[in-house]
XYZ file of C-alpha atoms in Angstrom:
418
model
C 0.000 0.000 0.000
C 1.377 3.417 -1.022
C 1.953 6.177 1.515
C 0.417 9.659 1.112
C 3.694 11.065 -0.235
C 3.839 8.378 -2.944
C 0.334 9.133 -4.244
C 0.198 11.532 -7.201
C -2.976 13.509 -6.476
C -4.032 15.120 -3.193
C -7.320 16.670 -2.177
C -8.692 18.358 0.948
C -12.184 17.807 2.303
C -13.717 19.805 5.157
C -17.077 18.773 6.613
C -19.223 20.039 9.465
C -19.672 17.574 12.334
C -22.293 17.448 15.091
C -20.802 15.655 18.127
C -22.712 14.693 21.254
C -21.895 16.245 24.632
C -19.672 13.286 25.515
C -17.862 13.520 22.166
C -17.319 17.247 22.788
C -15.603 16.374 26.067
C -13.284 13.964 24.232
C -12.439 16.631 21.642
C -11.673 19.095 24.464
C -9.427 16.587 26.268
C -7.477 15.779 23.090
C -7.164 19.471 22.177
C -5.814 20.324 25.642
C -3.385 17.379 25.525
C -2.084 18.413 22.085
C -1.579 21.992 23.225
C 0.171 20.854 26.428
C 2.556 18.528 24.554
C 3.388 21.214 21.978
C 4.058 23.770 24.718
C 6.159 21.228 26.629
C 8.258 20.683 23.492
C 8.737 24.444 23.173
C 9.793 24.651 26.857
C 12.223 21.733 26.455
C 13.713 23.346 23.354
C 14.228 26.667 25.158
C 15.841 24.961 28.168
C 18.110 22.823 25.980
C 19.278 25.928 24.130
C 20.156 27.642 27.394
C 21.921 24.569 28.807
C 23.936 24.025 25.627
C 25.322 27.543 25.976
C 27.145 26.362 29.104
C 30.482 25.125 27.742
C 31.574 23.514 31.017
C 31.061 19.747 31.338
C 29.188 19.938 34.652
C 27.623 16.586 35.532
C 24.292 18.043 36.682
C 23.987 20.057 33.459
C 24.778 17.067 31.246
C 22.355 14.870 33.183
C 19.610 17.457 32.730
C 20.287 17.644 28.988
C 19.970 13.854 28.682
C 16.720 13.861 30.673
C 15.207 16.518 28.444
C 16.278 14.762 25.221
C 14.721 11.488 26.409
C 11.418 13.253 27.076
C 11.090 14.441 23.461
C 8.832 11.586 22.341
C 5.206 10.767 23.062
C 5.788 7.616 25.115
C 8.373 9.131 27.473
C 6.320 12.283 27.870
C 3.246 10.237 28.788
C 5.301 8.361 31.387
C 6.481 11.660 32.846
C 3.012 13.265 32.923
C 0.547 10.599 34.041
C -2.583 12.547 33.016
C -1.543 11.980 29.379
C -2.309 8.262 29.926
C -6.036 9.096 29.898
C -7.852 6.477 27.778
C -9.791 9.223 26.000
C -6.595 10.714 24.513
C -5.689 9.522 21.017
C -2.055 8.339 20.885
C -1.738 9.757 17.364
C -2.800 13.180 18.654
C 0.270 13.154 20.919
C 2.565 12.121 18.055
C 1.113 14.790 15.749
C 1.664 17.517 18.359
C 5.380 16.621 18.505
C 5.547 16.373 14.717
C 3.939 19.817 14.349
C 6.616 21.255 16.647
C 9.361 19.884 14.378
C 7.504 21.180 11.298
C 7.416 24.640 12.867
C 11.207 24.552 13.215
C 11.596 23.390 9.606
C 9.372 26.267 8.466
C 11.546 28.695 10.434
C 14.713 27.347 8.814
C 13.231 27.718 5.322
C 11.455 31.052 5.849
C 12.778 33.060 8.777
C 9.690 35.293 8.719
C 7.712 32.339 10.074
C 9.391 32.783 13.482
C 10.524 30.157 15.969
C 7.894 27.907 17.621
C 6.000 29.767 20.353
C 3.719 28.663 23.170
C 0.110 28.031 22.124
C -2.277 29.944 24.334
C -5.583 28.617 25.605
C -8.533 29.894 23.577
C -12.153 29.182 22.755
C -11.031 27.371 19.591
C -10.065 23.689 19.939
C -7.946 21.647 17.564
C -6.085 18.365 17.363
C -4.865 15.998 14.657
C -4.978 12.264 14.198
C -4.273 9.906 11.278
C -6.141 7.234 9.401
C -4.462 3.815 9.540
C -5.185 0.682 7.532
C -4.293 -2.358 9.674
C -4.355 -5.658 7.770
C -5.693 -3.935 4.642
C -4.210 -4.396 1.168
C -6.007 -1.444 -0.438
C -6.860 1.936 1.069
C -10.422 3.143 0.594
C -12.669 5.683 2.260
C -14.614 2.989 4.107
C -12.012 0.522 5.437
C -9.596 2.552 7.622
C -9.633 3.603 11.259
C -11.236 6.820 9.953
C -13.974 5.716 7.571
C -17.230 6.895 6.027
C -20.284 4.805 6.845
C -22.362 6.834 4.386
C -22.665 10.435 3.218
C -23.951 11.566 6.624
C -21.845 9.544 9.076
C -18.130 9.004 9.719
C -16.199 6.975 12.305
C -13.178 8.551 14.053
C -10.905 6.903 16.676
C -11.924 7.667 20.287
C -14.923 9.698 19.090
C -16.785 6.876 17.419
C -19.651 7.604 15.041
C -20.179 11.258 14.084
C -22.976 12.885 12.132
C -21.562 15.052 9.329
C -22.704 17.515 6.694
C -20.902 18.449 3.496
C -19.472 15.124 2.297
C -19.418 14.794 -1.487
C -21.124 11.724 -2.910
C -18.788 11.711 -5.934
C -15.844 11.124 -3.583
C -17.584 8.272 -1.781
C -18.438 6.613 -5.110
C -14.828 6.678 -6.351
C -13.411 3.396 -7.577
C -9.840 2.407 -6.828
C -7.467 3.371 -4.057
C -8.228 6.565 -2.130
C -6.253 7.018 1.074
C -7.142 9.222 4.050
C -4.062 10.826 5.611
C -4.080 13.479 8.329
C -7.431 14.164 9.973
C -7.978 17.425 11.882
C -10.838 17.880 14.351
C -11.507 21.503 15.257
C -13.959 23.857 16.928
C -14.060 27.566 16.103
C -14.897 30.456 18.419
C -18.548 30.275 17.296
C -18.811 26.727 18.751
C -18.996 25.024 15.354
C -17.186 21.698 14.929
C -15.389 20.663 11.740
C -13.498 17.662 10.399
C -10.773 18.202 7.773
C -9.389 15.246 5.832
C -6.360 14.959 3.579
C -7.096 12.567 0.703
C -4.597 10.988 -1.684
C -4.981 8.906 -4.843
C -3.305 7.965 -8.105
C -6.401 9.029 -10.058
C -7.498 12.688 -10.341
C -10.177 13.920 -7.940
C -11.726 16.178 -10.602
C -12.233 15.495 -14.290
C -9.985 17.342 -16.732
C -11.573 20.295 -18.519
C -11.383 20.940 -22.238
C -9.252 23.824 -23.501
C -10.988 27.180 -23.947
C -8.122 28.975 -25.797
C -8.722 32.068 -23.668
C -6.370 34.092 -21.482
C -7.312 36.757 -18.997
C -5.600 39.353 -16.837
C -7.241 40.564 -13.628
C -6.690 43.794 -11.740
C -7.606 43.628 -8.046
C -8.681 46.875 -6.397
C -10.859 48.231 -3.590
C -13.225 50.277 -5.763
C -14.575 47.068 -7.311
C -13.335 43.603 -6.465
C -11.679 42.950 -9.822
C -11.648 44.086 -13.427
C -10.727 41.684 -16.220
C -8.844 42.337 -19.448
C -11.996 41.552 -21.442
C -13.875 44.446 -19.816
C -15.885 42.639 -17.141
C -16.144 44.036 -13.624
C -17.063 42.176 -10.433
C -18.411 44.409 -7.686
C -16.836 44.479 -4.239
C -19.421 42.970 -1.831
C -17.867 44.667 1.266
C -19.204 42.077 3.696
C -17.473 43.554 6.744
C -18.589 47.120 6.073
C -22.245 46.082 5.752
C -22.240 44.460 9.188
C -19.755 46.759 10.947
C -22.418 48.739 12.819
C -24.130 45.653 14.208
C -20.771 44.171 15.208
C -19.683 47.365 16.985
C -22.905 47.414 19.019
C -22.460 43.763 20.031
C -18.814 44.368 20.986
C -19.759 47.327 23.196
C -22.220 45.116 25.048
C -19.520 42.458 25.406
C -17.103 45.034 26.815
C -19.651 46.201 29.403
C -20.316 42.653 30.558
C -16.585 41.995 30.790
C -16.060 45.069 33.001
C -18.992 44.096 35.220
C -17.709 40.531 35.667
C -14.243 41.788 36.601
C -15.694 44.349 38.992
C -17.639 41.588 40.741
C -14.511 39.373 40.677
C -16.188 36.653 38.616
C -14.307 34.457 36.136
C -15.194 35.283 32.532
C -15.463 31.582 31.705
C -18.105 31.185 34.406
C -19.999 34.391 33.601
C -23.022 33.205 31.600
C -24.058 36.613 30.260
C -20.521 37.336 29.083
C -20.300 33.939 27.362
C -23.650 34.453 25.617
C -22.504 37.800 24.245
C -19.062 36.431 23.312
C -20.753 33.700 21.296
C -22.965 36.290 19.562
C -19.913 38.369 18.544
C -18.107 35.230 17.344
C -21.122 34.264 15.201
C -21.161 37.700 13.547
C -17.458 37.358 12.701
C -18.101 33.821 11.403
C -20.948 35.050 9.211
C -18.673 37.657 7.595
C -15.926 35.059 7.068
C -18.307 32.471 5.564
C -19.899 34.922 3.134
C -16.524 36.263 1.997
C -15.065 32.749 1.703
C -18.023 31.558 -0.390
C -17.730 34.596 -2.684
C -13.992 34.040 -3.201
C -14.480 30.321 -3.862
C -17.178 30.887 -6.484
C -15.278 33.683 -8.233
C -11.952 31.837 -8.335
C -13.568 28.619 -9.604
C -15.378 30.476 -12.407
C -12.183 32.216 -13.533
C -10.094 29.028 -13.559
C -12.707 26.876 -15.313
C -13.367 29.394 -18.092
C -9.764 30.384 -18.921
C -6.626 28.488 -19.898
C -4.407 31.217 -18.414
C -5.140 33.613 -15.551
C -2.658 36.398 -14.772
C -2.767 38.509 -11.605
C -0.556 40.907 -9.696
C 1.693 39.537 -6.948
C 0.246 41.538 -4.055
C 1.864 41.649 -0.618
C -1.038 42.262 1.751
C 1.331 42.630 4.718
C 2.918 45.683 3.094
C -0.376 47.114 1.840
C -1.916 46.951 5.310
C 0.636 49.512 6.522
C -1.522 52.130 4.792
C -3.990 52.814 7.614
C -6.373 54.662 5.315
C -6.920 51.521 3.226
C -6.207 48.763 5.768
C -9.846 47.924 6.502
C -10.834 47.893 2.808
C -7.867 45.680 1.903
C -8.640 43.239 4.734
C -12.293 43.117 3.703
C -11.648 42.007 0.099
C -9.356 39.060 0.971
C -6.849 39.378 -1.873
C -4.272 37.001 -0.402
C -6.856 34.245 0.091
C -8.178 34.789 -3.430
C -4.722 34.448 -5.037
C -4.104 31.288 -3.005
C -7.377 29.797 -4.294
C -6.469 30.612 -7.892
C -3.085 28.939 -7.423
C -4.276 25.588 -6.073
C -7.321 25.427 -8.356
C -5.114 25.974 -11.405
C -3.156 22.848 -10.413
C -6.364 20.968 -9.651
C -8.039 21.720 -13.008
C -4.831 21.613 -15.100
C -4.905 25.343 -15.861
C -2.121 27.933 -15.652
C -1.985 30.756 -13.120
C 0.795 33.357 -13.247
C 1.546 36.284 -10.962
C 3.501 39.305 -12.207
C 5.085 42.349 -10.600
C 2.551 45.164 -10.071
C 5.145 47.827 -10.928
C 3.659 50.477 -13.268
C 0.729 48.291 -14.345
C -1.619 51.163 -13.489
C 0.629 54.021 -14.656
C 1.453 52.577 -18.120
C -0.596 53.319 -21.248
C -1.390 49.992 -22.900
C -1.559 51.541 -26.390
C 1.781 53.395 -26.576
C 3.648 52.256 -23.457
C 3.985 55.752 -21.949
C 4.511 55.678 -18.159
C 2.842 58.359 -16.078
C 5.343 60.120 -13.826
C 8.008 60.295 -16.537
C 8.776 63.381 -18.661
C 7.539 65.671 -15.888
C 3.971 64.292 -15.777
C 2.222 63.585 -12.490
C 1.470 60.041 -11.374
C -2.105 58.829 -11.175
C -3.681 58.791 -7.724
C -6.361 56.480 -6.348
C -8.948 59.150 -7.110
C -8.129 59.046 -10.849
C -10.493 56.369 -12.139
C -10.206 57.530 -15.789
C -7.350 59.295 -17.548
C -6.055 60.372 -20.967
C -2.557 59.448 -22.101
C -0.583 62.687 -22.649
C 1.405 61.070 -25.495
C -1.133 59.222 -27.668
C -4.256 60.948 -26.223
C -6.149 57.675 -25.769
C -8.793 57.702 -23.053
C -8.349 54.920 -20.468
C -10.469 53.411 -17.758
C -7.889 52.922 -15.034
C -8.670 49.323 -13.956
C -9.313 47.983 -17.482
C -6.011 49.445 -18.720
C -4.185 47.870 -15.753
C -5.764 44.466 -16.479
C -4.523 44.637 -20.099
C -0.992 45.456 -18.913
C -1.094 42.575 -16.406
C -2.137 40.127 -19.137
C 0.646 41.358 -21.420
C 3.224 40.915 -18.643
C 1.906 37.410 -18.002
C 2.188 36.396 -21.652
C 5.779 37.673 -21.764
C 6.609 35.728 -18.602
C 5.000 32.612 -20.082
C 7.114 32.852 -23.247
C 10.352 33.201 -21.242
C 9.540 30.176 -19.069
């Protein structure tokens, strides 16, 4: 049986789950255990670093180093902390917590901006990972592992047992041939919704290949409208956060008042029922904004990828753009970084091509004659200039449409060089 890394195609599936009260307790116990083990690994790493700085071969120091190194595996850590021997805790959840710590270090070594592993704080969101195993099985399928689908509405997970689910795709369950389930993540968000995320692998594609359309498109992302394409189409910016901002602000003010009252009366926030009710209401408003934006981005990105052979976009750095406080809220509301990520993985999924180009002068350049605004003593265009006339060839331009044409041209040049 092939491992996940040996399988050619990979696919992610996220479903909503509805656990019982007892199953919620198990999820909480496993989430707390995973967080504790990860934090213990971070603490051991910090202490080892400090001890290794001591160049003297002191026996007590060397003994402590050996003790800490021995504790860096799930079995030894469970022996050291007896509460980790709880029968409700999944052994693979412990192993995944340690593995995630090592992955965090690998990410730091590759990209220093990721930062070194830090302590995970306790929050209202829960999360832990397990794996699907196939004992005594010759072929991996979706219905014969330790994590398996009973039908479209039920799944079995170790320690949790049978769970009711929503969102499973019948086409995946009807697949013929080997389909392996890899890492399985059980999570709860701040709005008290539970989810199950599965990593699937197979040697056959998860989606059917699409026929060629012989069309290319460039897209200009902006805050005035969500995007403008090189063929003249415009998609309006839905501004989901702005439409609900007033209601959210009112709910947050009520939450703040209840927090101050609980602290004044020296009551724990976790035991204050009115505070928890309002916290849940605020979390649900945030979740509603996220879900609506996520659905909009998914639909838009899928339509673009399916209908074009080549999609070209600007390589935007949201982290840098958010430094502009006048536009920070508008930039966060549109979700550009998430949208570009969706275009990237969907292009691989549907066998399309997605290219990002440098945004330099895409707005300031005349597509007809190549004149760049700001040169020859001319003033650069500002965000308020939605239409302009080229001072050299006197062609009238709609700002976003002209930028989309320049982006497409840059993409085609980059494609030819590759």
